[in-house]
Amino acid sequence: MTFTLFPDTRLTLARDALAGLSVGDALGARFFVPGQAVAAWADALPPGPWPWSDDTEMACSVLTVLAAHGRIDRDALALAFAAHYDPARRYGAGAVELLELIRAGTPWPVAAASAFDGQGSCGNGAAMRVAPLGAWYADSTRRAADQARASAEVTHAHPEGVAGAVAVAVAASLAARARLDGDRPEPARLLTVVAGALDPAGEVHRGVRRAAALRGHPAGEVAEALGNGSRVTAQDTVPFCLWVAATHLHDYPAAIRACVEAGGDVDTTAAIVGGVVAAHTGVGTPGGVPDGWLAAREPLPAWLAAPA
Ligand SMILES: [Mg+2]
């Protein structure tokens, strides 16, 4: 079924996903400090401000390009990534190399193809920044998948890196659509639809299919089965994240807590999960991103103000 999604609604859904992504990124990063005790989670969250990292910076570029062009213009996105790149935001080594090439004038297709000795990146960069795009396309999982692919290709030439982004965007599209419909999708059904948007020969696809079959397990066991991002690949990260998001789609704090307790690359897992879940719950609503968490997160960059 198709329906009309007004521009303001798209932007609201995407902004809510960005709020969830950025709070997850910033809070997750507080728990990604070696030696920090995760057990303190339940009683005392770390004091703010919580600085956000590369996940949020790149997601702000994705949303800015969407708002300005009404779709992903890959050249504009590459320029936005390069222009806003701040090395202090803890980018991965591969991303640093690639963004510095683009800043020096290398065309993005050349830079992306040259990464990792010509294999292209299968890291999490394309997945961690894409949930707001998925929410923007709440009316079409097909367009969410197509535009996620375009947004990924700017930095990720490896098919698994692209698949990670497609999977997260389709999940966020479904999450936002369910919010508009007043529905809560059953986790296995949501994950099965996501898997259907992916190349069946890929590892991300296989992981999402496995995730769909896991129910009633603690997050730690699921992370052992699917990975928790500690290998910093899309294959090792996205299936677990989508299991957490689908399982806790109505409860943002519980979803973020599951990421923290599973360990691994927590700012990235919490950014992915937070973006998908907040597309469904919104901000300051029951089960949504808590107002106090949003207030503790470092403000988003001033250059994002344009599409608001
Ligand atoms: Mg990060």
Tab-separated table of C-alpha atoms and ligand atoms in Angstrom:
chain	number	residue	atom	x	y	z
A	1	MET	CA	0.000	0.000	0.000
A	2	THR	CA	1.288	3.480	-0.822
A	3	PHE	CA	0.321	6.676	0.947
A	4	THR	CA	1.383	10.296	1.012
A	5	LEU	CA	4.102	11.136	3.479
A	6	PHE	CA	4.400	14.890	3.854
A	7	PRO	CA	7.891	16.448	3.944
A	8	ASP	CA	7.454	17.652	7.528
A	9	THR	CA	6.576	14.128	8.626
A	10	ARG	CA	9.657	12.698	6.930
A	11	LEU	CA	11.842	15.238	8.659
A	12	THR	CA	10.252	14.631	12.056
A	13	LEU	CA	10.737	10.869	11.768
A	14	ALA	CA	14.328	11.297	10.608
A	15	ARG	CA	15.104	13.829	13.343
A	16	ASP	CA	13.732	11.459	15.970
A	17	ALA	CA	15.904	8.662	14.577
A	18	LEU	CA	18.891	11.004	14.669
A	19	ALA	CA	18.128	11.876	18.291
A	20	GLY	CA	18.084	8.182	19.157
A	21	LEU	CA	21.216	7.501	17.131
A	22	SER	CA	23.185	10.358	18.667
A	23	VAL	CA	22.130	9.629	22.251
A	24	GLY	CA	22.997	5.947	21.734
A	25	ASP	CA	26.356	6.902	20.240
A	26	ALA	CA	27.169	9.380	23.008
A	27	LEU	CA	25.983	7.237	25.907
A	28	GLY	CA	27.450	4.062	24.409
A	29	ALA	CA	30.819	5.787	24.136
A	30	ARG	CA	30.753	6.445	27.895
A	31	PHE	CA	30.698	2.678	28.389
A	32	PHE	CA	33.332	1.989	25.787
A	33	VAL	CA	36.088	3.255	28.048
A	34	PRO	CA	38.401	0.343	28.900
A	35	GLY	CA	37.975	-0.741	32.488
A	36	GLN	CA	34.740	1.155	33.067
A	37	ALA	CA	32.249	-0.888	35.070
A	38	VAL	CA	29.150	-1.673	33.042
A	39	ALA	CA	27.451	-2.969	36.200
A	40	ALA	CA	26.843	0.600	37.339
A	41	TRP	CA	24.320	1.034	34.517
A	42	ALA	CA	21.081	0.529	36.404
A	43	ASP	CA	21.544	3.109	39.123
A	44	ALA	CA	23.756	5.862	37.876
A	45	LEU	CA	24.267	6.919	34.299
A	46	PRO	CA	27.501	8.782	33.700
A	47	PRO	CA	27.241	12.549	34.196
A	48	GLY	CA	26.809	14.685	31.067
A	49	PRO	CA	27.743	16.105	28.736
A	50	TRP	CA	28.119	12.968	26.631
A	51	PRO	CA	30.134	13.822	23.506
A	52	TRP	CA	28.992	12.160	20.296
A	53	SER	CA	31.402	10.529	17.864
A	54	ASP	CA	31.851	9.796	14.145
A	55	ASP	CA	28.516	7.923	13.965
A	56	THR	CA	26.586	11.105	14.755
A	57	GLU	CA	28.771	13.407	12.678
A	58	MET	CA	28.224	11.297	9.542
A	59	ALA	CA	24.498	10.811	10.240
A	60	CYS	CA	24.125	14.599	10.399
A	61	SER	CA	25.665	14.795	6.905
A	62	VAL	CA	23.273	12.131	5.595
A	63	LEU	CA	20.248	14.001	6.934
A	64	THR	CA	21.503	17.363	5.693
A	65	VAL	CA	21.914	16.003	2.146
A	66	LEU	CA	18.503	14.330	2.231
A	67	ALA	CA	16.823	17.501	3.415
A	68	ALA	CA	18.588	19.640	0.819
A	69	HIS	CA	18.190	17.320	-2.198
A	70	GLY	CA	15.168	15.200	-1.292
A	71	ARG	CA	17.303	12.121	-1.973
A	72	ILE	CA	20.938	11.015	-1.651
A	73	ASP	CA	23.175	12.918	-4.032
A	74	ARG	CA	26.388	10.924	-3.684
A	75	ASP	CA	28.731	13.743	-4.703
A	76	ALA	CA	27.101	16.092	-2.220
A	77	LEU	CA	27.308	13.435	0.487
A	78	ALA	CA	31.007	12.818	-0.123
A	79	LEU	CA	31.637	16.552	0.089
A	80	ALA	CA	29.613	16.807	3.302
A	81	PHE	CA	31.500	13.914	4.913
A	82	ALA	CA	34.826	15.492	3.958
A	83	ALA	CA	33.839	19.028	4.949
A	84	HIS	CA	32.583	18.056	8.396
A	85	TYR	CA	35.214	15.440	9.179
A	86	ASP	CA	36.708	16.122	12.606
A	87	PRO	CA	39.528	13.714	13.527
A	88	ALA	CA	38.755	14.204	17.222
A	89	ARG	CA	35.456	12.308	16.720
A	90	ARG	CA	37.195	8.934	16.825
A	91	TYR	CA	36.834	7.770	13.241
A	92	GLY	CA	38.245	4.349	12.390
A	93	ALA	CA	41.629	4.250	10.688
A	94	GLY	CA	40.118	3.247	7.325
A	95	ALA	CA	37.664	6.148	7.421
A	96	VAL	CA	40.413	8.611	8.291
A	97	GLU	CA	42.437	7.517	5.284
A	98	LEU	CA	39.444	7.666	2.952
A	99	LEU	CA	38.145	11.045	4.102
A	100	GLU	CA	41.596	12.553	3.855
A	101	LEU	CA	41.846	11.286	0.266
A	102	ILE	CA	38.484	12.895	-0.557
A	103	ARG	CA	39.531	16.133	1.121
A	104	ALA	CA	42.676	16.125	-1.004
A	105	GLY	CA	40.557	15.922	-4.169
A	106	THR	CA	40.418	12.184	-4.914
A	107	PRO	CA	36.991	11.333	-6.414
A	108	TRP	CA	34.957	9.284	-3.931
A	109	PRO	CA	34.559	6.237	-6.243
A	110	VAL	CA	38.340	5.985	-6.495
A	111	ALA	CA	38.901	6.548	-2.780
A	112	ALA	CA	36.195	4.050	-1.727
A	113	ALA	CA	37.428	1.366	-4.140
A	114	SER	CA	41.013	1.702	-2.962
A	115	ALA	CA	40.224	1.089	0.716
A	116	PHE	CA	41.569	-2.031	2.398
A	117	ASP	CA	43.958	-2.915	-0.422
A	118	GLY	CA	41.275	-2.649	-3.068
A	119	GLN	CA	38.639	-4.815	-1.354
A	120	GLY	CA	36.586	-1.843	-0.165
A	121	SER	CA	35.436	-1.372	3.403
A	122	CYS	CA	33.031	-3.820	5.018
A	123	GLY	CA	33.104	-1.804	8.248
A	124	ASN	CA	30.157	-0.312	10.080
A	125	GLY	CA	30.443	3.237	8.819
A	126	ALA	CA	27.596	3.019	6.330
A	127	ALA	CA	25.277	1.196	8.765
A	128	MET	CA	25.926	3.385	11.787
A	129	ARG	CA	24.813	6.624	10.073
A	130	VAL	CA	21.801	5.462	8.073
A	131	ALA	CA	18.837	4.990	10.435
A	132	PRO	CA	17.528	8.559	9.899
A	133	LEU	CA	17.474	7.867	6.153
A	134	GLY	CA	15.399	4.745	6.748
A	135	ALA	CA	12.932	6.728	8.872
A	136	TRP	CA	12.745	9.375	6.130
A	137	TYR	CA	11.510	6.633	3.789
A	138	ALA	CA	8.842	5.280	6.138
A	139	ASP	CA	6.567	4.964	3.099
A	140	SER	CA	8.804	2.628	1.077
A	141	THR	CA	11.275	-0.024	2.153
A	142	ARG	CA	12.357	-0.256	-1.486
A	143	ARG	CA	13.357	3.406	-1.623
A	144	ALA	CA	14.949	3.117	1.806
A	145	ALA	CA	17.067	0.245	0.475
A	146	ASP	CA	17.977	2.038	-2.786
A	147	GLN	CA	18.939	5.272	-1.074
A	148	ALA	CA	20.818	3.460	1.692
A	149	ARG	CA	22.847	1.726	-1.003
A	150	ALA	CA	23.655	5.094	-2.589
A	151	SER	CA	24.651	6.563	0.789
A	152	ALA	CA	26.890	3.576	1.538
A	153	GLU	CA	28.718	3.510	-1.797
A	154	VAL	CA	30.381	6.840	-1.104
A	155	THR	CA	32.642	5.182	1.471
A	156	HIS	CA	31.971	1.425	1.359
A	157	ALA	CA	32.702	-0.488	-1.831
A	158	HIS	CA	32.531	-3.940	-0.210
A	159	PRO	CA	29.122	-5.617	-0.632
A	160	GLU	CA	28.851	-6.470	3.084
A	161	GLY	CA	29.464	-2.840	4.061
A	162	VAL	CA	26.645	-1.832	1.713
A	163	ALA	CA	24.373	-4.646	2.943
A	164	GLY	CA	24.795	-3.470	6.533
A	165	ALA	CA	23.451	-0.053	5.562
A	166	VAL	CA	20.557	-1.490	3.557
A	167	ALA	CA	19.565	-3.726	6.475
A	168	VAL	CA	19.553	-0.892	9.018
A	169	ALA	CA	17.681	1.485	6.708
A	170	VAL	CA	14.969	-1.061	5.931
A	171	ALA	CA	14.595	-1.802	9.657
A	172	ALA	CA	14.258	1.927	10.414
A	173	SER	CA	11.745	2.345	7.589
A	174	LEU	CA	9.633	-0.482	9.006
A	175	ALA	CA	9.983	0.896	12.548
A	176	ALA	CA	8.828	4.368	11.489
A	177	ARG	CA	5.996	2.980	9.361
A	178	ALA	CA	4.760	0.913	12.298
A	179	ARG	CA	4.740	4.063	14.415
A	180	LEU	CA	2.533	5.836	11.864
A	181	ASP	CA	0.248	2.808	11.788
A	182	GLY	CA	0.120	2.481	15.597
A	183	ASP	CA	1.450	-1.029	15.206
A	184	ARG	CA	4.280	-2.965	16.803
A	185	PRO	CA	5.778	-5.524	14.445
A	186	GLU	CA	6.577	-8.927	15.818
A	187	PRO	CA	10.417	-9.161	15.992
A	188	ALA	CA	10.822	-12.220	13.771
A	189	ARG	CA	8.519	-10.720	11.150
A	190	LEU	CA	10.450	-7.446	11.059
A	191	LEU	CA	13.770	-9.267	10.757
A	192	THR	CA	12.440	-11.533	8.026
A	193	VAL	CA	11.352	-8.529	5.963
A	194	VAL	CA	14.802	-6.977	6.439
A	195	ALA	CA	16.483	-10.209	5.319
A	196	GLY	CA	14.290	-10.206	2.222
A	197	ALA	CA	15.855	-6.905	1.118
A	198	LEU	CA	19.391	-8.341	1.178
A	199	ASP	CA	21.484	-10.438	-1.174
A	200	PRO	CA	20.866	-14.034	0.004
A	201	ALA	CA	24.501	-14.929	-0.685
A	202	GLY	CA	25.801	-12.356	1.807
A	203	GLU	CA	26.908	-12.757	5.400
A	204	VAL	CA	24.785	-9.876	6.687
A	205	HIS	CA	21.775	-11.644	5.188
A	206	ARG	CA	22.725	-14.902	6.860
A	207	GLY	CA	23.170	-13.139	10.210
A	208	VAL	CA	19.792	-11.396	10.017
A	209	ARG	CA	18.112	-14.718	9.175
A	210	ARG	CA	19.760	-16.275	12.213
A	211	ALA	CA	18.655	-13.324	14.338
A	212	ALA	CA	15.052	-13.872	13.250
A	213	ALA	CA	15.183	-17.378	14.705
A	214	LEU	CA	16.482	-16.251	18.124
A	215	ARG	CA	13.829	-15.309	20.631
A	216	GLY	CA	13.663	-15.335	24.392
A	217	HIS	CA	17.453	-15.295	24.708
A	218	PRO	CA	19.413	-12.801	26.824
A	219	ALA	CA	21.243	-10.203	24.736
A	220	GLY	CA	24.611	-11.557	25.876
A	221	GLU	CA	23.857	-14.988	24.399
A	222	VAL	CA	22.600	-13.428	21.192
A	223	ALA	CA	25.804	-11.398	20.948
A	224	GLU	CA	27.816	-14.591	21.347
A	225	ALA	CA	25.879	-16.180	18.492
A	226	LEU	CA	25.816	-13.191	16.134
A	227	GLY	CA	28.751	-10.985	17.188
A	228	ASN	CA	28.697	-7.687	19.110
A	229	GLY	CA	30.706	-5.471	16.794
A	230	SER	CA	34.072	-6.232	18.334
A	231	ARG	CA	35.402	-7.189	14.880
A	232	VAL	CA	34.138	-3.839	13.570
A	233	THR	CA	32.593	-5.350	10.451
A	234	ALA	CA	28.993	-5.016	9.297
A	235	GLN	CA	28.640	-8.806	9.387
A	236	ASP	CA	29.689	-8.902	13.046
A	237	THR	CA	27.556	-5.930	14.094
A	238	VAL	CA	24.348	-5.394	12.148
A	239	PRO	CA	22.535	-8.731	12.786
A	240	PHE	CA	22.950	-8.322	16.560
A	241	CYS	CA	21.876	-4.678	16.435
A	242	LEU	CA	18.738	-5.475	14.496
A	243	TRP	CA	17.864	-8.298	16.889
A	244	VAL	CA	18.129	-5.858	19.812
A	245	ALA	CA	16.120	-3.176	18.006
A	246	ALA	CA	13.370	-5.580	16.930
A	247	THR	CA	13.168	-7.123	20.409
A	248	HIS	CA	13.040	-3.768	22.259
A	249	LEU	CA	11.299	-1.672	19.611
A	250	HIS	CA	8.932	-0.160	22.188
A	251	ASP	CA	11.560	0.563	24.844
A	252	TYR	CA	14.525	2.787	23.963
A	253	PRO	CA	16.272	2.618	27.372
A	254	ALA	CA	16.047	-1.199	27.415
A	255	ALA	CA	17.461	-1.378	23.895
A	256	ILE	CA	20.468	0.803	24.746
A	257	ARG	CA	21.043	-1.082	27.950
A	258	ALA	CA	21.152	-4.374	26.006
A	259	CYS	CA	23.906	-2.913	23.807
A	260	VAL	CA	25.928	-1.782	26.806
A	261	GLU	CA	25.589	-5.135	28.529
A	262	ALA	CA	26.629	-7.049	25.416
A	263	GLY	CA	29.877	-5.053	25.204
A	264	GLY	CA	31.906	-4.810	22.005
A	265	ASP	CA	31.802	-1.657	19.891
A	266	VAL	CA	29.151	-0.098	22.104
A	267	ASP	CA	28.967	3.412	20.648
A	268	THR	CA	28.329	1.924	17.210
A	269	THR	CA	25.876	-0.765	18.311
A	270	ALA	CA	23.966	1.734	20.472
A	271	ALA	CA	23.935	4.269	17.604
A	272	ILE	CA	22.452	1.725	15.174
A	273	VAL	CA	19.955	0.354	17.670
A	274	GLY	CA	19.070	3.805	19.016
A	275	GLY	CA	18.361	5.155	15.541
A	276	VAL	CA	16.025	2.312	14.609
A	277	VAL	CA	14.172	2.250	17.939
A	278	ALA	CA	13.727	6.035	18.150
A	279	ALA	CA	12.230	6.010	14.642
A	280	HIS	CA	9.456	3.999	16.300
A	281	THR	CA	9.219	5.469	19.810
A	282	GLY	CA	10.048	9.104	19.223
A	283	VAL	CA	11.553	11.355	21.888
A	284	GLY	CA	10.173	12.122	25.336
A	285	THR	CA	7.323	9.640	24.871
A	286	PRO	CA	6.665	6.549	27.027
A	287	GLY	CA	9.403	4.138	25.972
A	288	GLY	CA	11.067	6.834	23.874
A	289	VAL	CA	14.405	8.605	24.180
A	290	PRO	CA	14.290	10.042	27.737
A	291	ASP	CA	14.397	13.835	27.857
A	292	GLY	CA	17.151	13.676	30.465
A	293	TRP	CA	19.323	11.574	28.161
A	294	LEU	CA	18.801	13.998	25.317
A	295	ALA	CA	19.768	16.876	27.598
A	296	ALA	CA	22.951	15.050	28.655
A	297	ARG	CA	24.034	14.491	25.051
A	298	GLU	CA	26.314	17.145	23.637
A	299	PRO	CA	24.263	19.407	21.309
A	300	LEU	CA	24.257	18.393	17.639
A	301	PRO	CA	26.518	20.435	15.341
A	302	ALA	CA	25.358	23.945	14.471
A	303	TRP	CA	25.540	23.221	10.736
A	304	LEU	CA	22.681	20.724	11.100
A	305	ALA	CA	20.342	23.573	12.039
A	306	ALA	CA	19.478	24.273	8.401
A	307	PRO	CA	17.008	21.425	7.793
A	308	ALA	CA	15.298	21.728	11.192
B	1	MG	MG	31.854	6.069	16.917
